[in-house]
Short mmCIF file of C-alpha atoms and ligand atoms in Angstrom, two decimals:
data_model
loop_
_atom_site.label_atom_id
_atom_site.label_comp_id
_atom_site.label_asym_id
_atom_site.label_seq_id
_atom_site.Cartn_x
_atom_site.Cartn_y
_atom_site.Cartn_z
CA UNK H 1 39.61 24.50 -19.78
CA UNK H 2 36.23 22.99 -18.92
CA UNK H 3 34.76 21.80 -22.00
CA UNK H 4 31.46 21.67 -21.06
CA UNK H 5 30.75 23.98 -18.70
CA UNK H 6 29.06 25.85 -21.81
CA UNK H 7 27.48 23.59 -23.97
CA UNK H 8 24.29 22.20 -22.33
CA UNK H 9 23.58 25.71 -21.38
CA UNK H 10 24.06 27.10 -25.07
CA UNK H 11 22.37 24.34 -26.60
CA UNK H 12 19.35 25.33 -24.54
CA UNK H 13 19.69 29.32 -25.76
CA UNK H 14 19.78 27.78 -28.70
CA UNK H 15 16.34 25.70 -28.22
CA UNK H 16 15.06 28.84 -27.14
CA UNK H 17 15.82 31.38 -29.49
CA UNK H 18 14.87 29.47 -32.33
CA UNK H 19 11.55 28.57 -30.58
CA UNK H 20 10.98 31.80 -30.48
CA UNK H 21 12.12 32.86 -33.57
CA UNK H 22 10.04 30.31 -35.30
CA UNK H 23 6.94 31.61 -33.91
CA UNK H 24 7.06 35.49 -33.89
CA UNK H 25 5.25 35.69 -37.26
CA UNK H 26 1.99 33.97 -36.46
CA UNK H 27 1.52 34.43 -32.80
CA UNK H 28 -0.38 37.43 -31.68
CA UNK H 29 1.43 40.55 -31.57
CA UNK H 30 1.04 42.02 -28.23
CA UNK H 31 3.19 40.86 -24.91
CA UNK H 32 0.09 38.43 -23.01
CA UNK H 33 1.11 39.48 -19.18
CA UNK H 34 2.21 42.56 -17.58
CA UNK H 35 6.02 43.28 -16.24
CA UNK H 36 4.55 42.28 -12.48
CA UNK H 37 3.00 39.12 -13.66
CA UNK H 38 6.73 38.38 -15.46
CA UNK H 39 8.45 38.89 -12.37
CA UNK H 40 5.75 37.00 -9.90
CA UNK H 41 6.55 34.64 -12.45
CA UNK H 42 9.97 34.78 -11.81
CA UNK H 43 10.13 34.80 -8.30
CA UNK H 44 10.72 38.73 -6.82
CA UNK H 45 13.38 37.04 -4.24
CA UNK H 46 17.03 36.76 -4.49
CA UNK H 47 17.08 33.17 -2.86
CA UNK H 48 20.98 32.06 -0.87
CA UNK H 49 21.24 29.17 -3.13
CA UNK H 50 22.70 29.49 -6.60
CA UNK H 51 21.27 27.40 -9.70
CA UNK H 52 22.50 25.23 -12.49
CA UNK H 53 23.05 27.70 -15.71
CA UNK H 54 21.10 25.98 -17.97
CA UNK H 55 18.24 25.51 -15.56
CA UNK H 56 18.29 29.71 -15.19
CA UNK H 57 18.03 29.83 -18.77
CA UNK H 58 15.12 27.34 -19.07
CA UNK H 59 13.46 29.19 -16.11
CA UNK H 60 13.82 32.13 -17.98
CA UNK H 61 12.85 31.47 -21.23
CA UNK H 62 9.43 29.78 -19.88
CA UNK H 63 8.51 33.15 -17.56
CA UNK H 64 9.45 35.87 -19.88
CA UNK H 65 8.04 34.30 -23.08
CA UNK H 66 4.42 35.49 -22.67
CA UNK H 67 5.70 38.57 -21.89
CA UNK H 68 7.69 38.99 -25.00
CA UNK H 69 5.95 41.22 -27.94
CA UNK H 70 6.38 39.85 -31.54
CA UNK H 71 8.66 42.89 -32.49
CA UNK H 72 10.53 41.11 -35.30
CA UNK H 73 6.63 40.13 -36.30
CA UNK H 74 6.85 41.09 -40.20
CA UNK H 75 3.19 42.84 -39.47
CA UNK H 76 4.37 44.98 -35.78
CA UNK H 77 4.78 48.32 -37.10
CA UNK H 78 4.91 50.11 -34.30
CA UNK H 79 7.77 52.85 -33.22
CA UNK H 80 10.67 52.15 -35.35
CA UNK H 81 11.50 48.69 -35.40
CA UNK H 82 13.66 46.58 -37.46
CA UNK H 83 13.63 42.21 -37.61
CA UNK H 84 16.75 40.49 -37.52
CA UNK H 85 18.94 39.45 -40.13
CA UNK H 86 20.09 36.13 -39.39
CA UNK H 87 23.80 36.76 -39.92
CA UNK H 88 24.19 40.09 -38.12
CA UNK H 89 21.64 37.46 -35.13
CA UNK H 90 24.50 34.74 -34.95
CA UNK H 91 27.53 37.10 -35.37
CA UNK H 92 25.77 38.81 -32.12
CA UNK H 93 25.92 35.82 -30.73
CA UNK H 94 29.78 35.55 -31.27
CA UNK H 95 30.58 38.83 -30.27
CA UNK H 96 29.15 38.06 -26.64
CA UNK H 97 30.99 34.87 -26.49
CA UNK H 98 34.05 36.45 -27.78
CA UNK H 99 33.90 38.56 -25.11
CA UNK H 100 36.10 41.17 -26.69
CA UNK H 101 36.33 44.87 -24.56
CA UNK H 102 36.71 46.19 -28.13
CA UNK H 103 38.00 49.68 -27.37
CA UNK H 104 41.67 49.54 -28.73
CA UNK H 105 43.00 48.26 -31.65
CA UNK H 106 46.27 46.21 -29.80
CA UNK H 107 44.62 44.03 -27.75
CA UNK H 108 41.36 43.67 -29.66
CA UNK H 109 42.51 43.38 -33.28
CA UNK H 110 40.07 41.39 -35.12
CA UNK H 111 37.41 43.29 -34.10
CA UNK H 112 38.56 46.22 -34.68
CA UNK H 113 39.28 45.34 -38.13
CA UNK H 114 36.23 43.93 -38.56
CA UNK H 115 34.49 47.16 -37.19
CA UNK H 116 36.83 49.74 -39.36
CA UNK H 117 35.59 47.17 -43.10
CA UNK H 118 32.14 47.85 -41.45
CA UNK H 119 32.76 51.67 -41.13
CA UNK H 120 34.60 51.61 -44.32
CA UNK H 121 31.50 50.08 -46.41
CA UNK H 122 28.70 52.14 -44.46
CA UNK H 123 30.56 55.33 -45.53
CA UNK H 124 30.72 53.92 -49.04
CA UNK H 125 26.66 52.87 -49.13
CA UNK H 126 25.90 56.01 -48.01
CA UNK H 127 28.79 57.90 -49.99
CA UNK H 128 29.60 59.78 -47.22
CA UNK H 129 33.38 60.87 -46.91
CA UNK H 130 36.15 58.04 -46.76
CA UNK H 131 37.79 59.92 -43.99
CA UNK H 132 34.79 60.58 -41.93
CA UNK H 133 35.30 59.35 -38.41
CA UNK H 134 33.02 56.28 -37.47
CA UNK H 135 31.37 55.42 -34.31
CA UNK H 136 29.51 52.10 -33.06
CA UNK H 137 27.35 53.21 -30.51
CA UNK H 138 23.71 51.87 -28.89
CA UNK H 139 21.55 53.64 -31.02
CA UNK H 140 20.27 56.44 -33.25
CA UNK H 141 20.24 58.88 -29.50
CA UNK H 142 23.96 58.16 -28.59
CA UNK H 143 24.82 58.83 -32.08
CA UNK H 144 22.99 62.14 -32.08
CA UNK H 145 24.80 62.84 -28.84
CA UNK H 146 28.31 61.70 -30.17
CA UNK H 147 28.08 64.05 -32.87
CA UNK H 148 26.61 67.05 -31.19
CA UNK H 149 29.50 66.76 -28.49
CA UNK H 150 32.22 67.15 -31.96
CA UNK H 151 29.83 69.74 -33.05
CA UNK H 152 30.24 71.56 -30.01
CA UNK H 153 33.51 70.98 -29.12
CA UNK H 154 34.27 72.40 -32.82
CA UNK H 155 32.22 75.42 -32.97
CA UNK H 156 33.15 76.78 -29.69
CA UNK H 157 37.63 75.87 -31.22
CA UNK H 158 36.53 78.42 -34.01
CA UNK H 159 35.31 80.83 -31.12
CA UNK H 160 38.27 80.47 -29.42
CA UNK H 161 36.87 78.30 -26.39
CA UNK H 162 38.48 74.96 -25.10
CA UNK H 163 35.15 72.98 -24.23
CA UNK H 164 37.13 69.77 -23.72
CA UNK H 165 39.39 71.17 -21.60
CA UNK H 166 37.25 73.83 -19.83
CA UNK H 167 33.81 72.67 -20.07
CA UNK H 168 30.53 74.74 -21.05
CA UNK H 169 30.15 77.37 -18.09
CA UNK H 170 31.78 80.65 -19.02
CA UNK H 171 31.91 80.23 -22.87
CA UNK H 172 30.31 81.33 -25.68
CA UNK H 173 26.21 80.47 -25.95
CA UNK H 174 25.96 77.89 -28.51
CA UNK H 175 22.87 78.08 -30.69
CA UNK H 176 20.79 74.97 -31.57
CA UNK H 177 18.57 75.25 -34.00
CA UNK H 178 16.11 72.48 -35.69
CA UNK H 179 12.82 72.34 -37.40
CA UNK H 180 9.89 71.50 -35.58
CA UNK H 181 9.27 68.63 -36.61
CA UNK H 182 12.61 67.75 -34.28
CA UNK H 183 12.82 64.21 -33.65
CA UNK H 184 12.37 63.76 -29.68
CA UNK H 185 16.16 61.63 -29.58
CA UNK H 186 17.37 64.81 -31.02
CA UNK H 187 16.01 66.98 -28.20
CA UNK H 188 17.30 64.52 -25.26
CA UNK H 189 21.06 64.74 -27.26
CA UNK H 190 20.54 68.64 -27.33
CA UNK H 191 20.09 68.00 -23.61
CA UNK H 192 22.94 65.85 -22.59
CA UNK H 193 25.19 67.88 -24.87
CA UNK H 194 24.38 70.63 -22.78
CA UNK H 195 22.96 72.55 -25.66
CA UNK H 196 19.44 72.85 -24.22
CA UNK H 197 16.38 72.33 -26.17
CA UNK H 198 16.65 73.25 -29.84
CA UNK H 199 14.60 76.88 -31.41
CA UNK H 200 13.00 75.71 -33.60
CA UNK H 201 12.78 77.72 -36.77
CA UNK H 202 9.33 75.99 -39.27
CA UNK H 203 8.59 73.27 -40.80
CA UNK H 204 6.27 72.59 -43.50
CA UNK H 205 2.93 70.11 -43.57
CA UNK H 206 5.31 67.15 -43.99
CA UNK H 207 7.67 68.24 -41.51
CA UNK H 208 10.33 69.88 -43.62
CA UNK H 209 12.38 72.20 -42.15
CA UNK H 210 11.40 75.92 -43.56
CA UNK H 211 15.09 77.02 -44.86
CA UNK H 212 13.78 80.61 -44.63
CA UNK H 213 12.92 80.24 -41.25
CA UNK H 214 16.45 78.95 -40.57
CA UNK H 215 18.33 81.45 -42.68
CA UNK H 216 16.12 84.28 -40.66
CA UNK H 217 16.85 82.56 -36.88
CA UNK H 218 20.48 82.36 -38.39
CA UNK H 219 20.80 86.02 -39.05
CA UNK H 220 18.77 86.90 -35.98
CA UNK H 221 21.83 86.35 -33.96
CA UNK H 222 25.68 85.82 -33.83
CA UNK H 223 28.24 83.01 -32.89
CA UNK H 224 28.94 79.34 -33.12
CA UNK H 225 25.79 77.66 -33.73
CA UNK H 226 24.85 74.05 -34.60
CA UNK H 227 21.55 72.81 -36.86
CA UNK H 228 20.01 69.51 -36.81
CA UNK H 229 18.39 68.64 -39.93
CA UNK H 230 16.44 65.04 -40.26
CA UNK H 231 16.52 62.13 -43.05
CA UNK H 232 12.99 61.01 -42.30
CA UNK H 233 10.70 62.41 -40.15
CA UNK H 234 9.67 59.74 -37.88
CA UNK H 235 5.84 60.36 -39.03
CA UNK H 236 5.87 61.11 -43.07
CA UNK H 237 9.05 59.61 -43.67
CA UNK H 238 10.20 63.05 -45.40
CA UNK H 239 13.46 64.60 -45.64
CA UNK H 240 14.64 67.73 -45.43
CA UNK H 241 15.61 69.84 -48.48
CA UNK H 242 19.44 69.88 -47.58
CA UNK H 243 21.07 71.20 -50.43
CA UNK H 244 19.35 74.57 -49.83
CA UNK H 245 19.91 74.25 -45.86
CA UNK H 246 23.12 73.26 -45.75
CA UNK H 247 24.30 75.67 -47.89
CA UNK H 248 22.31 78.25 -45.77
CA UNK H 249 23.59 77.28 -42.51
CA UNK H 250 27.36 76.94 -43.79
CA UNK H 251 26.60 80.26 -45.42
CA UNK H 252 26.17 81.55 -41.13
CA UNK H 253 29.02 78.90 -40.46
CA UNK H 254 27.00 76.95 -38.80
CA UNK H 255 27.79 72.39 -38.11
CA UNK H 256 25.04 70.90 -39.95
CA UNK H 257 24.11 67.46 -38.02
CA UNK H 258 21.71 65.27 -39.77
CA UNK H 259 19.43 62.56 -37.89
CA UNK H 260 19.23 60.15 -40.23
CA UNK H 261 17.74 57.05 -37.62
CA UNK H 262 16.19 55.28 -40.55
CA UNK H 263 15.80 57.76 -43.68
CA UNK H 264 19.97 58.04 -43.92
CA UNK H 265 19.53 54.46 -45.61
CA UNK H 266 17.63 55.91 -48.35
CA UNK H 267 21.22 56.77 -49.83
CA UNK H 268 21.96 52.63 -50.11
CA UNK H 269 19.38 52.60 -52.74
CA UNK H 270 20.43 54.19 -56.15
CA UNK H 271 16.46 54.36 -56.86
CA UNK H 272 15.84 56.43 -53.81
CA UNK H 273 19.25 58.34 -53.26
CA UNK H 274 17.48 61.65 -54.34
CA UNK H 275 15.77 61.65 -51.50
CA UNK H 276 18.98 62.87 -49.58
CA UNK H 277 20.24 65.19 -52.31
CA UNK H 278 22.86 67.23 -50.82
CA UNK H 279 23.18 65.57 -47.30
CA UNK H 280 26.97 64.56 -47.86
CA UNK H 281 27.70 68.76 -47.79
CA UNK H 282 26.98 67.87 -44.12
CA UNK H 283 28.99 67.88 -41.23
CA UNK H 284 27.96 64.92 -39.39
CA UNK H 285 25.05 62.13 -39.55
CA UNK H 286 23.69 59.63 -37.08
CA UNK H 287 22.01 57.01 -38.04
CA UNK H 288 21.03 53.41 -36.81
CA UNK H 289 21.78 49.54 -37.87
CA UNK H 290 18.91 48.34 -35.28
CA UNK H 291 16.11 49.83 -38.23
CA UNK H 292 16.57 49.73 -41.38
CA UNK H 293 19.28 47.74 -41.78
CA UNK H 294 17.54 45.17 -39.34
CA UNK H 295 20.67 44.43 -36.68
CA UNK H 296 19.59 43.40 -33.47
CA UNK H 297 19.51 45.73 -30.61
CA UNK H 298 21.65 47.58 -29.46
CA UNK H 299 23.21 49.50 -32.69
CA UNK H 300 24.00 53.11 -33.69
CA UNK H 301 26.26 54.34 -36.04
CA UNK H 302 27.70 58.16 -35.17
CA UNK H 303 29.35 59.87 -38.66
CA UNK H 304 31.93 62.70 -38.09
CA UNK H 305 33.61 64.23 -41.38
CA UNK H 306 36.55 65.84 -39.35
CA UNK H 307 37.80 62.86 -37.67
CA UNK H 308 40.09 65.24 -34.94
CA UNK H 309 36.84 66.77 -33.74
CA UNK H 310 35.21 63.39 -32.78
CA UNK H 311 38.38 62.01 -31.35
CA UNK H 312 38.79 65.55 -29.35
CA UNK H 313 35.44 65.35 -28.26
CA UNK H 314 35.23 61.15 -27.21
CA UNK H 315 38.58 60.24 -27.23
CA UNK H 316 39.86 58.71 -23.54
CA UNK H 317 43.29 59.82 -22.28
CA UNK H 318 45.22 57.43 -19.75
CA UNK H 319 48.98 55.94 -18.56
CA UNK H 320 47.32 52.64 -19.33
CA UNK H 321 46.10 53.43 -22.48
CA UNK H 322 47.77 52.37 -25.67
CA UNK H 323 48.80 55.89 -27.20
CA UNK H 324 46.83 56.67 -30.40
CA UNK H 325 48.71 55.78 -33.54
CA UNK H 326 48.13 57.51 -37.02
CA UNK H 327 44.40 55.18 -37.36
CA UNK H 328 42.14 56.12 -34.45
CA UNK H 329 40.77 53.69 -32.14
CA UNK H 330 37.77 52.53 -31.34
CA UNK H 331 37.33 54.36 -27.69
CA UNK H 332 37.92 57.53 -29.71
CA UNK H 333 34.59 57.50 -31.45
CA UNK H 334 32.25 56.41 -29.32
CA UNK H 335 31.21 57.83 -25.51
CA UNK H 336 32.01 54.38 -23.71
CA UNK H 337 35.01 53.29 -22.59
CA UNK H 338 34.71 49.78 -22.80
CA UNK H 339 32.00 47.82 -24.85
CA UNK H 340 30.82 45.15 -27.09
CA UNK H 341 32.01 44.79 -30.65
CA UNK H 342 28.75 46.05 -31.93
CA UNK H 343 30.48 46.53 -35.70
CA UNK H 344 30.94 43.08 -35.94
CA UNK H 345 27.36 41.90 -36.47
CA UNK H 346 26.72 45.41 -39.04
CA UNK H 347 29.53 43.69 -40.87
CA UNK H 348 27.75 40.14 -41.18
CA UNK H 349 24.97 41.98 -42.11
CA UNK H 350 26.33 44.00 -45.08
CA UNK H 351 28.73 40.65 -46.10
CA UNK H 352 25.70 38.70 -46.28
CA UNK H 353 23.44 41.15 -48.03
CA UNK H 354 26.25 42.96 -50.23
CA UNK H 355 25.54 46.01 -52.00
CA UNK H 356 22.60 44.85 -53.95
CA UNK H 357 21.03 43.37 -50.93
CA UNK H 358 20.74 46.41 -48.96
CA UNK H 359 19.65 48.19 -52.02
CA UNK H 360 17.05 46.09 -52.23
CA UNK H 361 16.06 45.76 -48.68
CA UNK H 362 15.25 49.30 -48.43
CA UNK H 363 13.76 49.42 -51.93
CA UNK H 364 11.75 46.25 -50.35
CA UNK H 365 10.71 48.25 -47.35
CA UNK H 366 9.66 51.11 -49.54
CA UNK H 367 7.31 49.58 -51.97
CA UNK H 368 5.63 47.48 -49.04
CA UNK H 369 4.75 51.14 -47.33
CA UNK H 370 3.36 52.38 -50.39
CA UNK H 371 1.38 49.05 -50.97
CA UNK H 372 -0.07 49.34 -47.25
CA UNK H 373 -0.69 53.43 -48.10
CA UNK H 374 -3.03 52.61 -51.59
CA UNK H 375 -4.45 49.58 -49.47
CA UNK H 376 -5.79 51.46 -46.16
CA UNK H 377 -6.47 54.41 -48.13
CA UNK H 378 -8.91 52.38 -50.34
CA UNK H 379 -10.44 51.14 -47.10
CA UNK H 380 -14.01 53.30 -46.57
CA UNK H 381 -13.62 55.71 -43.41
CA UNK H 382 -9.87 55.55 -43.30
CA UNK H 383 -7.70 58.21 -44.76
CA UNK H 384 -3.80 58.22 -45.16
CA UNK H 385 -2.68 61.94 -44.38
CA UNK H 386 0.89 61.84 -45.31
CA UNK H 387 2.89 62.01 -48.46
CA UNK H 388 4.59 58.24 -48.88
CA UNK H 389 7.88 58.68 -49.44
CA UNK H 390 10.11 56.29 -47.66
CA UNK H 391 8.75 53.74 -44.63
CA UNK H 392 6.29 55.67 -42.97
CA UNK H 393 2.14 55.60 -43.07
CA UNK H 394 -0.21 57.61 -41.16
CA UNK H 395 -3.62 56.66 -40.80
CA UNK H 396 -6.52 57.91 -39.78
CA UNK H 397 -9.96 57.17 -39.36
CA UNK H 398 -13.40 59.14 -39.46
CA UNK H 399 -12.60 61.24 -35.85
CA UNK H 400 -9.75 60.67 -33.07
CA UNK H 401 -12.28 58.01 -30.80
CA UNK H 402 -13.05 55.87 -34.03
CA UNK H 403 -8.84 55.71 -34.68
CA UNK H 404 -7.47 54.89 -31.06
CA UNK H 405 -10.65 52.52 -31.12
CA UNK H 406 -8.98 50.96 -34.43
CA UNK H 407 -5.61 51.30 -32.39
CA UNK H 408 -6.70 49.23 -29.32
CA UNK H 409 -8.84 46.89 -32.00
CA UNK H 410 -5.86 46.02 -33.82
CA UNK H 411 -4.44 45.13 -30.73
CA UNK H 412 -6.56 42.74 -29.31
CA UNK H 413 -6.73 41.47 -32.38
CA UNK H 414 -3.11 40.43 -32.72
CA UNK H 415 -2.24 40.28 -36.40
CA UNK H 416 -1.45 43.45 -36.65
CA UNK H 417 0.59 46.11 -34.08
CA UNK H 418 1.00 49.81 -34.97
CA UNK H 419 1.50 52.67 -33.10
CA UNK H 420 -0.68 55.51 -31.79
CA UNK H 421 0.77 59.00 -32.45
CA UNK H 422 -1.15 62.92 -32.98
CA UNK H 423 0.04 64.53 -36.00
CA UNK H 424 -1.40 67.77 -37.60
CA UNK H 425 -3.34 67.80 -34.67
CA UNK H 426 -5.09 64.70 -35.11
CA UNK H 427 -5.13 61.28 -34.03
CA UNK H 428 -3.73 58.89 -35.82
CA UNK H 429 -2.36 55.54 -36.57
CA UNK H 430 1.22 55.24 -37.73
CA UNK H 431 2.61 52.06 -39.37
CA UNK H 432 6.63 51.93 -39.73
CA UNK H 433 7.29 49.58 -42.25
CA UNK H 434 11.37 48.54 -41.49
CA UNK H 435 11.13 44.76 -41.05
CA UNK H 436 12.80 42.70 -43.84
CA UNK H 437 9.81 40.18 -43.78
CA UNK H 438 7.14 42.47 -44.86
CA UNK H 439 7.05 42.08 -48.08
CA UNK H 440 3.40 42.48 -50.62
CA UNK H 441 2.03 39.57 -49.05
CA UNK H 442 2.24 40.65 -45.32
CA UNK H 443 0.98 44.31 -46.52
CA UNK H 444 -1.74 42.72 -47.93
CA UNK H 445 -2.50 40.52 -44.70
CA UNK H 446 -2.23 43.61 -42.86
CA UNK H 447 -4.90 45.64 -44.91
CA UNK H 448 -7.11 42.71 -44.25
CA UNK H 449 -6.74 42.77 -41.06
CA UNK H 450 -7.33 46.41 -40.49
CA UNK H 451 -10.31 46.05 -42.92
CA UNK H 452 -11.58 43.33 -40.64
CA UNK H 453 -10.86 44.88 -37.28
CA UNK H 454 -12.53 48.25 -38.62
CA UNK H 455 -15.95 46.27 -39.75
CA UNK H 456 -15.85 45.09 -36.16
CA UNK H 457 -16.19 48.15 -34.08
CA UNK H 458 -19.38 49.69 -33.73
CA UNK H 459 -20.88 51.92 -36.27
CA UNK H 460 -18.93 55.40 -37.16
CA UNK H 461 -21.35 58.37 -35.28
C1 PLP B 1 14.44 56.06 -33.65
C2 PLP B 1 14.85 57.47 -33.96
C3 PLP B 1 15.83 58.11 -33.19
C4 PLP B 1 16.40 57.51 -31.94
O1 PLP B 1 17.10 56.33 -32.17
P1 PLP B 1 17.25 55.24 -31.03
O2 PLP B 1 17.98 54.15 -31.71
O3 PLP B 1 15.86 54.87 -30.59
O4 PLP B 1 18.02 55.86 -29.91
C5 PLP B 1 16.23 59.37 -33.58
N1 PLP B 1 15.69 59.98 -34.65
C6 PLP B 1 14.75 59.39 -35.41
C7 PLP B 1 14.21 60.11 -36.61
C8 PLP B 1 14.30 58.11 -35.08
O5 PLP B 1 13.35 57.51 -35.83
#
């Protein structure tokens, strides 16, 4: 075993990261190059020679840097974004040197048993069923997909067609049906799943699905039939009224999927748990550790109540493959074959925060977004147009040139990065408040800086 054919070259990823680490939360925001000044950077050709590891990773590290943006920045609010948690950061770490193809519980034991305590405690934050099935997938999209495939492959059982065995073509039409406030991720699963774009059946101004409209669209038509509902809508935050549309959507014996990306975490907190009232009647839930729960990429959690339909639907079959026993493995909930142990760093994460922690992490997350709402919405000329329920802010100023000027300001500016979006037909600026280091001193920071950056462009017309 060479002993040190790793250590000078970790002990420079080491340098690096916490270089980095240490200055994402005062250096400005936005990436300095473009992706062809990186590469030119870089070099574009594959040279004969090789090179020493650790002198790759130094290269590296000194080429990308300026064009790395300060995601984990506790004031970059753009998209959806979570920071890292330091645990769930170095238990990454481990799971990459570990090296474990964690797709069967016989030769990867530890962690699988590390991933099934994750899945166990996830389904008990977000008191989901203890039998539901689990998967630990890339992200909030492949968990939307891995449920929509057991959705399908169940609904189209109960109509007497073998998808998994026979495939779509020939079988019974499978409706998909969503508000339309439809997350785009939910749209590309639709897709992939083969279920085409969802009809979309109303929403209200927050972006509530209208359970009339669904119970109508339901009764328009016969057949298996799937709905997506949504735990925060990625602009107001708000969720959908599930009690009522579950229960209507059973009622046509419909699978009720929920996209919970970052609003399913708003069951973790026993002050905000009413915000999902009725979402456990559901039949599956996607959700993601990379947001709220502030994991670093790539993590997705997929939630199946009946187990058999998410093993029938991702479960491998081959001589070589260790024949399912009575506790599922790993390769049966999740689309991949082989891949990281991407529990193990949820579990570090949820060890080292326990149940209070994550409580209070999304409580933290929560009062921050309403402290940035009454802040910018105090601000003359700016106006916040949605209801603040959970993480989500949407701004806007006097017309749409005076808000993607404040966009671009903000920007340049580099204290401060949030995203451009349109909403109720107007343009807007939308903050995302899921980083575990904004906290009422960064919100204020930030509603100085768009204060500032406002004063600076030129008078409103
Ligand atoms: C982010 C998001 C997704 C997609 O998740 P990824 O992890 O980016 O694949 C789906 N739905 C909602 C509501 C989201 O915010």
């Amino acid at each position: 075993m060479p002993d040190d054919e790793y250590t000078a070259v970790l002990a420079r990823a080491a340098h690096h990261a916490r270089e980095w680490l240490n200055s994402v939360s005062e250096r400005p925001i936005a990436a300095a190059v473009t992706a062809d000044e990186v590469a030119a950077a870089l070099g574009t050709h594959l040279g004969a020679d090789g090179r020493d590891p650790a002198v790759v990773v130094d290269e590296l590290a000194e080429a990308i840097e300026p064009g790395l943006t300060a995601m984990s920045s506790p004031r970059f609010y753009g998209f959806v974004i979570g920071g890292i948690h330091p645990a769930a950061l170095a238990a990454d770490w481990l799971v990459s040197a570990w090296d474990q193809n964690t797709g069967s519980r016989i030769p990867t034991p530890g962690t699988a048993a590390v991933e099934e305590l994750a899945a166990r405690w996830l389904l008990d934050l977000f008191g989901l069923p203890a039998t539901s099935g689990v998967g630990f997938v890339t992200g909030g999209t492949t968990a939307n997909l891995s449920c929509l495939l057991a959705a399908r492959g169940e609904v189209l059982r109960r109509a007497g067609w073998d998808v998994e065995r026979d495939g779509l073509a020939g079988g019974p039409r499978v409706r998909f049906l969503a508000g339309d406030a439809v997350h785009s991720s939910m749209v590309l699963a639709g897709r992939m799943a083969g279920l085409g774009v969802p009809r979309t059946v109303g929403a209200d101004d927050e972006g509530r699905i209208d359970v009339g409209g669904l119970g109508a669209a339901l009764a328009d038509d016969a057949g298996p039939a799937i709905v997506a509902l949504q735990a925060g809508d990625v602009h107001s935050g708000a969720f959908d009224d599930f009690a009522s549309a579950v229960e209507v959507a059973h009622a046509a014996g419909a699978w009720v999927h929920v996209d919970g990306a970052f609003g399913l975490w708003a069951s973790a907190s026993p002050s905000l748990r009413h915000l999902v009232a009725g979402f456990e009647a559901a039949d599956s839930w996607a959700t993601d550790a990379h947001k709220t729960l502030n994991v670093p990429y790539d993590s997705g959690v997929a939630i199946v109540r009946d187990e058999r339909a998410m093993s029938a639907a991702l479960g491998a079959h081959a001589a070589y493959l260790p024949v399912p026993g009575a506790v599922a493995e790993p390769y049966d909930h999740t689309p991949e074959l082989s891949r990281r142990a991407r529990g193990v760093p949820v579990w570090a994460a949820l060890r080292s925060l326990g149940r209070a922690g994550v409580a209070d992490l999304v409580d933290g997350l929560v009062a921050s977004a309403r402290a940035l709402a009454d802040g910018l919405a105090a601000v003359p000329g700016l106006e916040v147009l949605n209801d603040v329920v959970f993480t989500q802010v949407c701004v806007a100023a006097e017309d749409d040139e005076r808000t993607s000027a404040l966009v671009r300001g903000l920007v340049d500016d580099g204290v401060v990065w949030a995203s451009p979006s349109r909403w109720r037909g107007r343009g807007i600026v939308r903050f995302s408040v899921s980083n575990r280091g904004t906290d009422a001193a960064e919100a204020a920071r930030t509603i100085d800086a768009v204060e500032r950056v406002l004063g600076e462009l030129p008078p409103a017309r």
